[in-house]
Every structure is written in C-alpha cells, then in structure tokens.
Amino acid sequence: MARTIRRTSFWTASAFRHPRTALPSSFIGGDSELIGAENFAALQKNKTDGYLRVLVQTGTKLTCQGGRYGAGIGGSKVGIKNFSQGHGMNLHFGSLATGIYGGEILATSGVYGAGIGGGQGGPGRFIYIKGGTVNAGSESGGAGIGSGDQDGQNKSEDAHHIEISGGTVEAWSNYAGAGIGGGRNGSGR
C-alpha cells in the first residue's frame, strides 16, 4: 500500500536540523508518493541545506509530483522564499550498495520545473545518481534532470556537474528542455 503525502503549504524536514548538514531521506518498507504545493517541489531542497540524499529501498518506489512551477525533487520557483531560490543543487540519489538502496524513483515537475533539479528559474547543479532506477521528467520547459525553465532568469550556466555512475536512468522533457542539462533558454556544460 502506498503512502501519499499532499502538501498544501510549504514545509521541509530541514527546519528541524542544523543548517549546512546533510538531509538524508530514506524510503523503506513500502511505496511512497509525495505531491508538492504550488510553487514547491514534492521533496524540497533549500539553499541553506548542505545536500539532499535520497535513498529508496530495493523493491520499493518513490513517486514525487512537483507543484506548479516546482521541481519533482529539488527546488521551488525562484523568488518564492528568500532561502529556497529554486535551488536544485547538491542532490544525491541511490547508493553503491544496490542490494539495499536500489529502489525506483519517479520524479515529475509541475510546469517549468525540472523533474530533478531546479524549479522555475532555478539551477540544477551537482546532481549525482549512483544506483536504482530513476525516471525524471518535466511537464513543460524544464529539463528532466537539470535546471528549470530559465526564460531570462539566469545569465550563467545553470546546469552542470550532473553525474550518473550507476543504476538505470530515463530523463525527458515534454517541451523545450533537455533530457539532462538545461531547461528552456538555459545552458549546460
């Protein structure tokens, strides 16, 4: 049986820990579904967080549906909160211990966000996938894995240091974004 968590207002688990440390999120013992509120990611990583590590137990599935303008996993829309800023940076998925954490992640953005990475106008940098099965996509404008729809938001390279060293990955965008890299009007290296 899947557990579904729907957010109608902003919250993040990082509110209960010291800033600049890792925020581990382990999903074990059953499938989970997270649904973000408008402007926010289903699983939010804020600018003040050190990094977000997502571990999904082998045999289970994590489904993340970002709210309108938010990433599935990563950042919110730029300008919503001073500390979030669409921040899709320092995201870690899976583990080399695939016998334990080789589960499935399905991350889909709302419009203009990345499946995994930045919300609308937000960057997608330093994203590491080490195992499991990952399917990440943008409904429109964002990258599957990388930055959200830039539409003139950022002047610099908004998507870089995306590394896949294990697992199975499928990344897509329904309109104008890269599968892996920059969202619409974005750039990557």
PDB file of C-alpha atoms in Angstrom:
ATOM      1  CA  MET A   1       0.000   0.000   0.000  1.00  0.00           C
ATOM      2  CA  ALA A   2       1.382   3.402  -0.979  1.00  0.00           C
ATOM      3  CA  ARG A   3       1.670   6.272   1.468  1.00  0.00           C
ATOM      4  CA  THR A   4       0.598   9.600  -0.016  1.00  0.00           C
ATOM      5  CA  ILE A   5       1.624  12.937   1.453  1.00  0.00           C
ATOM      6  CA  ARG A   6      -0.016  16.026  -0.035  1.00  0.00           C
ATOM      7  CA  ARG A   7       1.276  19.456   0.911  1.00  0.00           C
ATOM      8  CA  THR A   8      -0.949  22.478   0.704  1.00  0.00           C
ATOM      9  CA  SER A   9       1.568  24.786   2.356  1.00  0.00           C
ATOM     10  CA  PHE A  10       5.345  24.999   2.432  1.00  0.00           C
ATOM     11  CA  TRP A  11       7.332  22.740   4.765  1.00  0.00           C
ATOM     12  CA  THR A  12      10.641  20.936   4.748  1.00  0.00           C
ATOM     13  CA  ALA A  13      12.227  18.448   7.103  1.00  0.00           C
ATOM     14  CA  SER A  14      15.333  20.661   7.204  1.00  0.00           C
ATOM     15  CA  ALA A  15      13.532  23.016   9.578  1.00  0.00           C
ATOM     16  CA  PHE A  16      14.340  20.572  12.392  1.00  0.00           C
ATOM     17  CA  ARG A  17      18.106  20.253  11.952  1.00  0.00           C
ATOM     18  CA  HIS A  18      21.239  22.359  11.849  1.00  0.00           C
ATOM     19  CA  PRO A  19      21.763  24.185   8.524  1.00  0.00           C
ATOM     20  CA  ARG A  20      24.576  23.142   6.183  1.00  0.00           C
ATOM     21  CA  THR A  21      24.364  19.467   7.088  1.00  0.00           C
ATOM     22  CA  ALA A  22      23.072  16.596   5.007  1.00  0.00           C
ATOM     23  CA  LEU A  23      19.370  15.936   4.818  1.00  0.00           C
ATOM     24  CA  PRO A  24      19.035  12.164   4.355  1.00  0.00           C
ATOM     25  CA  SER A  25      15.657  10.930   3.176  1.00  0.00           C
ATOM     26  CA  SER A  26      15.237   7.159   3.332  1.00  0.00           C
ATOM     27  CA  PHE A  27      12.153   5.488   1.939  1.00  0.00           C
ATOM     28  CA  ILE A  28      11.799   1.925   3.231  1.00  0.00           C
ATOM     29  CA  GLY A  29       9.047  -0.560   3.943  1.00  0.00           C
ATOM     30  CA  GLY A  30       6.575   0.446   1.238  1.00  0.00           C
ATOM     31  CA  ASP A  31       5.900   2.719  -1.717  1.00  0.00           C
ATOM     32  CA  SER A  32       5.604   6.473  -1.090  1.00  0.00           C
ATOM     33  CA  GLU A  33       4.006   9.294  -3.081  1.00  0.00           C
ATOM     34  CA  LEU A  34       4.812  12.958  -2.401  1.00  0.00           C
ATOM     35  CA  ILE A  35       2.837  15.787  -4.025  1.00  0.00           C
ATOM     36  CA  GLY A  36       4.120  19.371  -3.808  1.00  0.00           C
ATOM     37  CA  ALA A  37       2.084  22.513  -3.262  1.00  0.00           C
ATOM     38  CA  GLU A  38       2.007  25.229  -5.922  1.00  0.00           C
ATOM     39  CA  ASN A  39       5.491  26.760  -6.433  1.00  0.00           C
ATOM     40  CA  PHE A  40       7.236  23.995  -4.450  1.00  0.00           C
ATOM     41  CA  ALA A  41       8.918  20.661  -5.066  1.00  0.00           C
ATOM     42  CA  ALA A  42       7.390  17.477  -3.723  1.00  0.00           C
ATOM     43  CA  LEU A  43      10.712  16.751  -1.980  1.00  0.00           C
ATOM     44  CA  GLN A  44      12.254  20.173  -1.331  1.00  0.00           C
ATOM     45  CA  LYS A  45      15.967  21.007  -1.033  1.00  0.00           C
ATOM     46  CA  ASN A  46      16.544  24.549   0.169  1.00  0.00           C
ATOM     47  CA  LYS A  47      19.548  26.774  -0.433  1.00  0.00           C
ATOM     48  CA  THR A  48      20.503  26.604   3.258  1.00  0.00           C
ATOM     49  CA  ASP A  49      20.639  22.775   3.207  1.00  0.00           C
ATOM     50  CA  GLY A  50      24.060  21.159   2.828  1.00  0.00           C
ATOM     51  CA  TYR A  51      22.808  18.474   0.466  1.00  0.00           C
ATOM     52  CA  LEU A  52      19.861  16.158  -0.001  1.00  0.00           C
ATOM     53  CA  ARG A  53      20.484  12.389  -0.155  1.00  0.00           C
ATOM     54  CA  VAL A  54      17.564  10.246  -1.327  1.00  0.00           C
ATOM     55  CA  LEU A  55      17.714   6.507  -0.595  1.00  0.00           C
ATOM     56  CA  VAL A  56      14.921   4.196  -1.738  1.00  0.00           C
ATOM     57  CA  GLN A  57      14.969   0.605  -0.519  1.00  0.00           C
ATOM     58  CA  THR A  58      15.217  -2.097  -3.192  1.00  0.00           C
ATOM     59  CA  GLY A  59      11.708  -3.294  -4.034  1.00  0.00           C
ATOM     60  CA  THR A  60      10.004  -0.001  -3.187  1.00  0.00           C
ATOM     61  CA  LYS A  61       9.035   3.058  -5.240  1.00  0.00           C
ATOM     62  CA  LEU A  62       9.117   6.780  -4.502  1.00  0.00           C
ATOM     63  CA  THR A  63       6.860   8.964  -6.669  1.00  0.00           C
ATOM     64  CA  CYS A  64       7.308  12.764  -6.462  1.00  0.00           C
ATOM     65  CA  GLN A  65       4.976  15.144  -8.322  1.00  0.00           C
ATOM     66  CA  GLY A  66       6.108  18.765  -8.019  1.00  0.00           C
ATOM     67  CA  GLY A  67       3.594  21.549  -7.640  1.00  0.00           C
ATOM     68  CA  ARG A  68       3.057  24.068 -10.426  1.00  0.00           C
ATOM     69  CA  TYR A  69       6.471  25.771 -11.059  1.00  0.00           C
ATOM     70  CA  GLY A  70       8.333  23.416  -8.687  1.00  0.00           C
ATOM     71  CA  ALA A  71      10.673  20.506  -9.373  1.00  0.00           C
ATOM     72  CA  GLY A  72       9.646  16.950  -8.608  1.00  0.00           C
ATOM     73  CA  ILE A  73      12.721  16.684  -6.354  1.00  0.00           C
ATOM     74  CA  GLY A  74      14.853  19.782  -5.752  1.00  0.00           C
ATOM     75  CA  GLY A  75      13.926  23.452  -5.810  1.00  0.00           C
ATOM     76  CA  SER A  76      10.926  25.718  -5.725  1.00  0.00           C
ATOM     77  CA  LYS A  77      10.124  28.580  -8.078  1.00  0.00           C
ATOM     78  CA  VAL A  78      12.728  31.364  -7.868  1.00  0.00           C
ATOM     79  CA  GLY A  79      11.644  34.280  -5.662  1.00  0.00           C
ATOM     80  CA  ILE A  80       9.052  32.444  -3.547  1.00  0.00           C
ATOM     81  CA  LYS A  81      11.085  32.264  -0.329  1.00  0.00           C
ATOM     82  CA  ASN A  82      14.374  34.036   0.340  1.00  0.00           C
ATOM     83  CA  PHE A  83      16.055  30.786   1.369  1.00  0.00           C
ATOM     84  CA  SER A  84      14.831  28.485  -1.405  1.00  0.00           C
ATOM     85  CA  GLN A  85      15.551  30.342  -4.667  1.00  0.00           C
ATOM     86  CA  GLY A  86      14.649  27.436  -6.967  1.00  0.00           C
ATOM     87  CA  HIS A  87      17.704  25.660  -5.610  1.00  0.00           C
ATOM     88  CA  GLY A  88      18.292  22.281  -7.292  1.00  0.00           C
ATOM     89  CA  MET A  89      21.902  21.808  -6.186  1.00  0.00           C
ATOM     90  CA  ASN A  90      23.760  19.106  -4.246  1.00  0.00           C
ATOM     91  CA  LEU A  91      21.283  16.281  -4.832  1.00  0.00           C
ATOM     92  CA  HIS A  92      22.428  12.675  -4.309  1.00  0.00           C
ATOM     93  CA  PHE A  93      20.423   9.581  -5.315  1.00  0.00           C
ATOM     94  CA  GLY A  94      20.968   5.920  -4.667  1.00  0.00           C
ATOM     95  CA  SER A  95      23.916   4.122  -3.246  1.00  0.00           C
ATOM     96  CA  LEU A  96      26.628   1.826  -4.466  1.00  0.00           C
ATOM     97  CA  ALA A  97      25.025  -0.706  -2.091  1.00  0.00           C
ATOM     98  CA  THR A  98      22.336  -1.508  -4.674  1.00  0.00           C
ATOM     99  CA  GLY A  99      21.249  -4.613  -2.791  1.00  0.00           C
ATOM    100  CA  ILE A 100      19.884  -2.285  -0.112  1.00  0.00           C
ATOM    101  CA  TYR A 101      19.058   1.026  -1.837  1.00  0.00           C
ATOM    102  CA  GLY A 102      18.287   0.133  -5.452  1.00  0.00           C
ATOM    103  CA  GLY A 103      14.638   1.189  -5.485  1.00  0.00           C
ATOM    104  CA  GLU A 104      12.699   3.171  -8.069  1.00  0.00           C
ATOM    105  CA  ILE A 105      12.314   6.963  -8.187  1.00  0.00           C
ATOM    106  CA  LEU A 106       9.744   8.652 -10.422  1.00  0.00           C
ATOM    107  CA  ALA A 107      10.089  12.454 -10.274  1.00  0.00           C
ATOM    108  CA  THR A 108       7.878  14.713 -12.388  1.00  0.00           C
ATOM    109  CA  SER A 109       7.777  18.508 -12.200  1.00  0.00           C
ATOM    110  CA  GLY A 110       4.928  20.886 -12.476  1.00  0.00           C
ATOM    111  CA  VAL A 111       5.146  23.187 -15.491  1.00  0.00           C
ATOM    112  CA  TYR A 112       8.502  24.973 -15.871  1.00  0.00           C
ATOM    113  CA  GLY A 113      10.365  22.974 -13.203  1.00  0.00           C
ATOM    114  CA  ALA A 114      12.852  20.134 -13.703  1.00  0.00           C
ATOM    115  CA  GLY A 115      11.933  16.568 -12.783  1.00  0.00           C
ATOM    116  CA  ILE A 116      15.071  16.502 -10.613  1.00  0.00           C
ATOM    117  CA  GLY A 117      16.873  19.827 -10.092  1.00  0.00           C
ATOM    118  CA  GLY A 118      15.703  23.430 -10.172  1.00  0.00           C
ATOM    119  CA  GLY A 119      12.237  24.891 -10.003  1.00  0.00           C
ATOM    120  CA  GLN A 120      11.224  27.597 -12.485  1.00  0.00           C
ATOM    121  CA  GLY A 121      14.254  29.864 -12.948  1.00  0.00           C
ATOM    122  CA  GLY A 122      16.393  27.676 -10.688  1.00  0.00           C
ATOM    123  CA  PRO A 123      19.677  25.947 -11.456  1.00  0.00           C
ATOM    124  CA  GLY A 124      20.360  22.218 -11.460  1.00  0.00           C
ATOM    125  CA  ARG A 125      23.957  21.591 -10.418  1.00  0.00           C
ATOM    126  CA  PHE A 126      25.938  18.888  -8.646  1.00  0.00           C
ATOM    127  CA  ILE A 127      23.397  16.110  -9.110  1.00  0.00           C
ATOM    128  CA  TYR A 128      24.702  12.568  -8.568  1.00  0.00           C
ATOM    129  CA  ILE A 129      22.894   9.315  -9.350  1.00  0.00           C
ATOM    130  CA  LYS A 130      24.660   6.201  -8.083  1.00  0.00           C
ATOM    131  CA  GLY A 131      22.071   3.449  -8.305  1.00  0.00           C
ATOM    132  CA  GLY A 132      18.478   2.359  -8.535  1.00  0.00           C
ATOM    133  CA  THR A 133      16.018   3.143 -11.290  1.00  0.00           C
ATOM    134  CA  VAL A 134      15.328   6.832 -11.924  1.00  0.00           C
ATOM    135  CA  ASN A 135      12.687   8.261 -14.269  1.00  0.00           C
ATOM    136  CA  ALA A 136      12.717  12.070 -14.216  1.00  0.00           C
ATOM    137  CA  GLY A 137      10.719  14.416 -16.414  1.00  0.00           C
ATOM    138  CA  SER A 138       9.398  17.929 -16.870  1.00  0.00           C
ATOM    139  CA  GLU A 139       5.809  18.618 -17.826  1.00  0.00           C
ATOM    140  CA  SER A 140       6.947  21.675 -19.800  1.00  0.00           C
ATOM    141  CA  GLY A 141      10.012  23.907 -20.115  1.00  0.00           C
ATOM    142  CA  GLY A 142      12.348  22.351 -17.548  1.00  0.00           C
ATOM    143  CA  ALA A 143      14.934  19.631 -18.038  1.00  0.00           C
ATOM    144  CA  GLY A 144      14.270  16.063 -16.975  1.00  0.00           C
ATOM    145  CA  ILE A 145      17.393  16.297 -14.796  1.00  0.00           C
ATOM    146  CA  GLY A 146      18.997  19.752 -14.510  1.00  0.00           C
ATOM    147  CA  SER A 147      17.638  23.287 -14.424  1.00  0.00           C
ATOM    148  CA  GLY A 148      14.103  24.592 -14.569  1.00  0.00           C
ATOM    149  CA  ASP A 149      12.778  26.835 -17.360  1.00  0.00           C
ATOM    150  CA  GLN A 150      15.126  29.835 -17.340  1.00  0.00           C
ATOM    151  CA  ASP A 151      13.161  32.282 -19.521  1.00  0.00           C
ATOM    152  CA  GLY A 152      15.745  35.003 -18.910  1.00  0.00           C
ATOM    153  CA  GLN A 153      16.203  34.213 -15.190  1.00  0.00           C
ATOM    154  CA  ASN A 154      19.908  33.316 -15.050  1.00  0.00           C
ATOM    155  CA  LYS A 155      22.807  34.770 -17.005  1.00  0.00           C
ATOM    156  CA  SER A 156      25.313  31.980 -16.228  1.00  0.00           C
ATOM    157  CA  GLU A 157      25.477  28.264 -16.905  1.00  0.00           C
ATOM    158  CA  ASP A 158      22.537  26.913 -14.989  1.00  0.00           C
ATOM    159  CA  ALA A 159      23.071  23.151 -15.358  1.00  0.00           C
ATOM    160  CA  HIS A 160      26.385  21.399 -14.794  1.00  0.00           C
ATOM    161  CA  HIS A 161      28.111  18.637 -12.844  1.00  0.00           C
ATOM    162  CA  ILE A 162      25.392  16.054 -13.407  1.00  0.00           C
ATOM    163  CA  GLU A 163      26.932  12.618 -12.906  1.00  0.00           C
ATOM    164  CA  ILE A 164      25.393   9.179 -13.433  1.00  0.00           C
ATOM    165  CA  SER A 165      27.668   6.404 -12.173  1.00  0.00           C
ATOM    166  CA  GLY A 166      25.186   3.564 -11.686  1.00  0.00           C
ATOM    167  CA  GLY A 167      21.612   2.451 -11.984  1.00  0.00           C
ATOM    168  CA  THR A 168      19.169   2.960 -14.836  1.00  0.00           C
ATOM    169  CA  VAL A 169      18.136   6.500 -15.772  1.00  0.00           C
ATOM    170  CA  GLU A 170      15.447   7.838 -18.102  1.00  0.00           C
ATOM    171  CA  ALA A 171      15.160  11.628 -18.391  1.00  0.00           C
ATOM    172  CA  TRP A 172      12.732  13.606 -20.571  1.00  0.00           C
ATOM    173  CA  SER A 173      11.024  16.945 -21.103  1.00  0.00           C
ATOM    174  CA  ASN A 174       7.646  17.352 -22.788  1.00  0.00           C
ATOM    175  CA  TYR A 175       8.603  20.745 -24.237  1.00  0.00           C
ATOM    176  CA  ALA A 176      11.772  22.815 -24.810  1.00  0.00           C
ATOM    177  CA  GLY A 177      14.013  21.378 -22.073  1.00  0.00           C
ATOM    178  CA  ALA A 178      16.856  18.882 -22.344  1.00  0.00           C
ATOM    179  CA  GLY A 179      16.512  15.342 -21.026  1.00  0.00           C
ATOM    180  CA  ILE A 180      19.665  16.036 -18.995  1.00  0.00           C
ATOM    181  CA  GLY A 181      21.022  19.598 -18.842  1.00  0.00           C
ATOM    182  CA  GLY A 182      19.371  22.992 -19.195  1.00  0.00           C
ATOM    183  CA  GLY A 183      15.709  23.918 -19.210  1.00  0.00           C
ATOM    184  CA  ARG A 184      14.222  26.220 -21.853  1.00  0.00           C
ATOM    185  CA  ASN A 185      16.581  29.157 -22.541  1.00  0.00           C
ATOM    186  CA  GLY A 186      19.114  27.574 -20.208  1.00  0.00           C
ATOM    187  CA  SER A 187      22.609  26.323 -20.790  1.00  0.00           C
ATOM    188  CA  GLY A 188      24.672  23.442 -19.584  1.00  0.00           C
ATOM    189  CA  ARG A 189      28.195  22.151 -19.701  1.00  0.00           C
TER     190      ARG A 189
END
